[in-house]
């Protein structure tokens, strides 16, 4: 602004342009405007049991990117540490929100009081806007996520009853497999094997499942 003569050259250091002081004269209006930056930090945890809460022994969700955003776009970005923590430590006064990008196949935990506060679409989500003052320290609400799993295998004609697919034994097509979850909020899935006998159930949340096979 017009009231400040100093331009920042690096963190904690600034300089004015060259100016001339005539002999015997006084130069006024040499005002120095300074801002103390602040800190925005938080936690992204790997919700191993998918309950939305940060439980004991749960780790950070590796591979998560956190972006500090303002109305013009991204200001800073960082990857979470192994313990799930992140921090932006040179934040200037303004209005911001945090954007979270979970790893591929990641989804957000259920939103619960005192636990995960972020709702997203797929692996992308965002927190609420917040005002940030000079020298402030804002800790973001908890963010919890998890990687979805896969159950896969193949079916074969076990001609000798050994339990092992031996040479000469062929894959079975047309076998129907049903994966039934224990949790009431999850949906049962059914697949049928093709010519190669292979099957896969994808995008699975943590649970105890029952696999039913119908030849």
Tab-separated table of C-alpha atoms in Angstrom:
chain	number	residue	atom	x	y	z
A	1	UNK	CA	0.000	0.000	0.000
A	2	UNK	CA	0.945	3.660	-0.279
A	3	UNK	CA	1.617	3.960	3.471
A	4	UNK	CA	4.412	1.360	3.605
A	5	UNK	CA	7.858	1.930	2.078
A	6	UNK	CA	9.228	-1.584	2.722
A	7	UNK	CA	8.952	-4.456	0.250
A	8	UNK	CA	9.553	-7.971	1.583
A	9	UNK	CA	12.577	-9.690	0.022
A	10	UNK	CA	12.431	-12.913	2.064
A	11	UNK	CA	10.946	-14.144	5.346
A	12	UNK	CA	11.687	-11.597	8.126
A	13	UNK	CA	13.639	-9.339	5.717
A	14	UNK	CA	12.539	-6.345	3.662
A	15	UNK	CA	14.029	-3.241	2.026
A	16	UNK	CA	13.008	0.160	0.710
A	17	UNK	CA	13.953	1.705	-2.589
A	18	UNK	CA	16.923	4.103	-2.590
A	19	UNK	CA	15.996	7.581	-1.358
A	20	UNK	CA	17.902	10.884	-1.183
A	21	UNK	CA	18.197	13.091	1.908
A	22	UNK	CA	19.266	16.676	1.032
A	23	UNK	CA	21.770	18.273	3.377
A	24	UNK	CA	20.074	19.711	6.431
A	25	UNK	CA	16.582	18.507	5.508
A	26	UNK	CA	14.256	16.159	7.300
A	27	UNK	CA	12.544	13.236	5.521
A	28	UNK	CA	9.210	12.169	7.033
A	29	UNK	CA	6.546	9.618	6.180
A	30	UNK	CA	8.987	6.679	6.256
A	31	UNK	CA	6.409	4.291	7.669
A	32	UNK	CA	7.070	0.565	7.994
A	33	UNK	CA	4.076	-1.785	7.800
A	34	UNK	CA	4.665	-5.320	9.088
A	35	UNK	CA	2.428	-8.376	9.431
A	36	UNK	CA	3.049	-11.374	11.652
A	37	UNK	CA	2.067	-14.539	9.786
A	38	UNK	CA	0.265	-17.352	11.567
A	39	UNK	CA	-0.200	-21.111	11.514
A	40	UNK	CA	-2.927	-23.409	10.168
A	41	UNK	CA	-2.491	-27.052	11.149
A	42	UNK	CA	-4.516	-30.231	11.499
A	43	UNK	CA	-4.675	-34.017	11.251
A	44	UNK	CA	-5.743	-36.580	8.626
A	45	UNK	CA	-6.094	-40.059	10.160
A	46	UNK	CA	-6.515	-43.499	8.628
A	47	UNK	CA	-9.840	-44.734	9.991
A	48	UNK	CA	-9.053	-48.466	10.215
A	49	UNK	CA	-12.465	-49.475	11.579
A	50	UNK	CA	-14.477	-46.927	9.551
A	51	UNK	CA	-16.285	-45.518	12.589
A	52	UNK	CA	-15.434	-41.872	11.908
A	53	UNK	CA	-13.498	-41.489	15.175
A	54	UNK	CA	-9.758	-41.106	15.722
A	55	UNK	CA	-9.095	-44.193	17.824
A	56	UNK	CA	-5.963	-45.213	19.669
A	57	UNK	CA	-3.225	-46.717	17.441
A	58	UNK	CA	-4.737	-45.345	14.217
A	59	UNK	CA	-2.077	-43.790	11.987
A	60	UNK	CA	-1.999	-40.960	9.492
A	61	UNK	CA	-3.472	-41.544	6.029
A	62	UNK	CA	-0.303	-41.577	3.917
A	63	UNK	CA	-0.496	-40.020	0.463
A	64	UNK	CA	-3.073	-37.368	1.393
A	65	UNK	CA	-2.555	-33.864	-0.001
A	66	UNK	CA	-3.915	-30.848	1.875
A	67	UNK	CA	-4.332	-27.505	0.090
A	68	UNK	CA	-4.904	-24.110	1.723
A	69	UNK	CA	-7.272	-22.189	-0.555
A	70	UNK	CA	-8.500	-18.602	-0.775
A	71	UNK	CA	-10.830	-16.935	-3.279
A	72	UNK	CA	-8.064	-16.784	-5.897
A	73	UNK	CA	-7.101	-20.452	-5.630
A	74	UNK	CA	-4.362	-22.441	-3.937
A	75	UNK	CA	-2.093	-20.591	-1.492
A	76	UNK	CA	-0.069	-23.525	-0.114
A	77	UNK	CA	-0.157	-27.320	-0.363
A	78	UNK	CA	1.512	-30.133	1.568
A	79	UNK	CA	1.485	-33.902	2.079
A	80	UNK	CA	0.525	-35.170	5.531
A	81	UNK	CA	3.287	-36.618	7.719
A	82	UNK	CA	3.394	-40.286	8.733
A	83	UNK	CA	1.461	-39.411	11.905
A	84	UNK	CA	-1.197	-37.635	9.824
A	85	UNK	CA	-0.245	-34.101	10.875
A	86	UNK	CA	0.146	-31.129	8.539
A	87	UNK	CA	0.959	-27.441	9.042
A	88	UNK	CA	1.156	-24.206	7.072
A	89	UNK	CA	3.313	-21.847	9.142
A	90	UNK	CA	3.485	-18.609	7.096
A	91	UNK	CA	-0.201	-17.840	6.598
A	92	UNK	CA	-1.113	-14.181	6.089
A	93	UNK	CA	-4.382	-12.643	7.309
A	94	UNK	CA	-7.319	-13.509	5.070
A	95	UNK	CA	-10.208	-15.873	4.482
A	96	UNK	CA	-9.420	-19.496	3.674
A	97	UNK	CA	-10.652	-23.075	3.498
A	98	UNK	CA	-8.842	-26.424	3.325
A	99	UNK	CA	-9.168	-28.895	0.462
A	100	UNK	CA	-8.301	-32.561	1.029
A	101	UNK	CA	-7.234	-35.031	-1.670
A	102	UNK	CA	-7.067	-38.605	-0.376
A	103	UNK	CA	-5.006	-41.315	-2.081
A	104	UNK	CA	-6.455	-43.199	-5.053
A	105	UNK	CA	-9.342	-45.450	-3.926
A	106	UNK	CA	-9.624	-43.381	-0.740
A	107	UNK	CA	-12.939	-42.243	0.729
A	108	UNK	CA	-13.862	-40.105	3.709
A	109	UNK	CA	-14.958	-41.635	7.000
A	110	UNK	CA	-18.486	-41.163	8.317
A	111	UNK	CA	-18.961	-37.672	9.721
A	112	UNK	CA	-19.386	-37.898	13.493
A	113	UNK	CA	-19.243	-35.470	16.406
A	114	UNK	CA	-15.697	-35.231	17.722
A	115	UNK	CA	-14.353	-37.221	14.775
A	116	UNK	CA	-14.181	-36.748	11.033
A	117	UNK	CA	-15.678	-33.395	10.053
A	118	UNK	CA	-15.130	-33.558	6.284
A	119	UNK	CA	-17.677	-34.699	3.723
A	120	UNK	CA	-16.391	-35.322	0.235
A	121	UNK	CA	-17.222	-36.782	-3.135
A	122	UNK	CA	-14.977	-39.750	-3.834
A	123	UNK	CA	-11.446	-38.926	-2.705
A	124	UNK	CA	-11.904	-35.120	-2.730
A	125	UNK	CA	-13.406	-33.036	0.068
A	126	UNK	CA	-13.209	-29.604	1.653
A	127	UNK	CA	-13.707	-27.894	4.983
A	128	UNK	CA	-15.626	-24.704	5.732
A	129	UNK	CA	-14.357	-21.174	5.081
A	130	UNK	CA	-12.690	-19.470	8.063
A	131	UNK	CA	-11.322	-16.013	8.817
A	132	UNK	CA	-7.636	-15.802	9.717
A	133	UNK	CA	-6.127	-12.875	11.644
A	134	UNK	CA	-2.584	-11.591	12.098
A	135	UNK	CA	-0.424	-14.088	13.971
A	136	UNK	CA	-3.332	-16.464	14.490
A	137	UNK	CA	-3.117	-20.215	15.100
A	138	UNK	CA	-6.022	-22.229	13.697
A	139	UNK	CA	-6.299	-25.998	14.125
A	140	UNK	CA	-8.573	-27.527	11.517
A	141	UNK	CA	-11.294	-30.023	12.452
A	142	UNK	CA	-10.274	-33.677	12.191
A	143	UNK	CA	-10.281	-35.324	8.795
A	144	UNK	CA	-10.597	-39.105	8.583
A	145	UNK	CA	-10.326	-41.332	5.539
A	146	UNK	CA	-9.549	-44.859	4.475
A	147	UNK	CA	-8.464	-46.885	1.463
A	148	UNK	CA	-11.149	-49.142	-0.005
A	149	UNK	CA	-10.218	-52.804	-0.373
A	150	UNK	CA	-10.590	-55.620	-2.909
A	151	UNK	CA	-11.392	-59.336	-2.569
A	152	UNK	CA	-10.445	-61.352	-5.655
A	153	UNK	CA	-9.689	-64.888	-6.774
A	154	UNK	CA	-10.645	-67.532	-9.304
A	155	UNK	CA	-12.700	-70.715	-9.508
A	156	UNK	CA	-11.417	-73.968	-10.977
A	157	UNK	CA	-12.464	-77.561	-11.539
A	158	UNK	CA	-10.616	-79.482	-8.810
A	159	UNK	CA	-10.717	-82.880	-10.539
A	160	UNK	CA	-8.585	-84.720	-7.963
A	161	UNK	CA	-9.993	-82.959	-4.866
A	162	UNK	CA	-6.544	-81.733	-3.778
A	163	UNK	CA	-7.623	-78.167	-3.081
A	164	UNK	CA	-4.885	-76.947	-5.458
A	165	UNK	CA	-5.213	-76.030	-9.134
A	166	UNK	CA	-2.984	-78.631	-10.753
A	167	UNK	CA	-1.742	-78.807	-14.331
A	168	UNK	CA	-4.554	-79.773	-16.647
A	169	UNK	CA	-7.320	-78.508	-14.353
A	170	UNK	CA	-9.442	-75.770	-15.932
A	171	UNK	CA	-11.147	-72.620	-14.748
A	172	UNK	CA	-14.868	-72.652	-14.060
A	173	UNK	CA	-17.118	-70.104	-15.708
A	174	UNK	CA	-20.683	-69.298	-14.689
A	175	UNK	CA	-20.019	-69.642	-10.956
A	176	UNK	CA	-22.040	-67.156	-8.877
A	177	UNK	CA	-20.363	-65.605	-5.831
A	178	UNK	CA	-22.145	-63.419	-3.290
A	179	UNK	CA	-20.317	-61.249	-0.748
A	180	UNK	CA	-22.499	-60.464	2.268
A	181	UNK	CA	-21.414	-57.785	4.780
A	182	UNK	CA	-22.121	-57.868	8.502
A	183	UNK	CA	-22.800	-54.120	8.672
A	184	UNK	CA	-26.364	-53.061	7.954
A	185	UNK	CA	-25.205	-49.913	6.133
A	186	UNK	CA	-23.304	-51.896	3.474
A	187	UNK	CA	-24.805	-53.590	0.415
A	188	UNK	CA	-24.479	-57.227	-0.617
A	189	UNK	CA	-22.629	-57.769	-3.901
A	190	UNK	CA	-22.951	-60.594	-6.451
A	191	UNK	CA	-20.676	-61.489	-9.386
A	192	UNK	CA	-20.477	-64.335	-11.907
A	193	UNK	CA	-17.192	-65.715	-13.185
A	194	UNK	CA	-16.278	-65.475	-16.856
A	195	UNK	CA	-14.317	-67.902	-19.025
A	196	UNK	CA	-11.108	-67.374	-17.008
A	197	UNK	CA	-12.886	-68.177	-13.720
A	198	UNK	CA	-11.737	-64.889	-12.183
A	199	UNK	CA	-13.842	-62.726	-9.881
A	200	UNK	CA	-13.352	-59.536	-7.867
A	201	UNK	CA	-15.326	-57.481	-5.346
A	202	UNK	CA	-14.019	-53.903	-5.306
A	203	UNK	CA	-14.470	-50.709	-3.271
A	204	UNK	CA	-14.937	-52.606	-0.009
A	205	UNK	CA	-15.121	-50.851	3.342
A	206	UNK	CA	-13.749	-52.526	6.503
A	207	UNK	CA	-16.078	-55.275	7.751
A	208	UNK	CA	-16.418	-59.030	8.367
A	209	UNK	CA	-17.824	-60.588	5.200
A	210	UNK	CA	-19.333	-63.951	4.205
A	211	UNK	CA	-18.550	-65.330	0.730
A	212	UNK	CA	-21.192	-67.675	-0.707
A	213	UNK	CA	-20.442	-69.745	-3.842
A	214	UNK	CA	-23.057	-71.378	-6.079
A	215	UNK	CA	-21.831	-73.621	-8.896
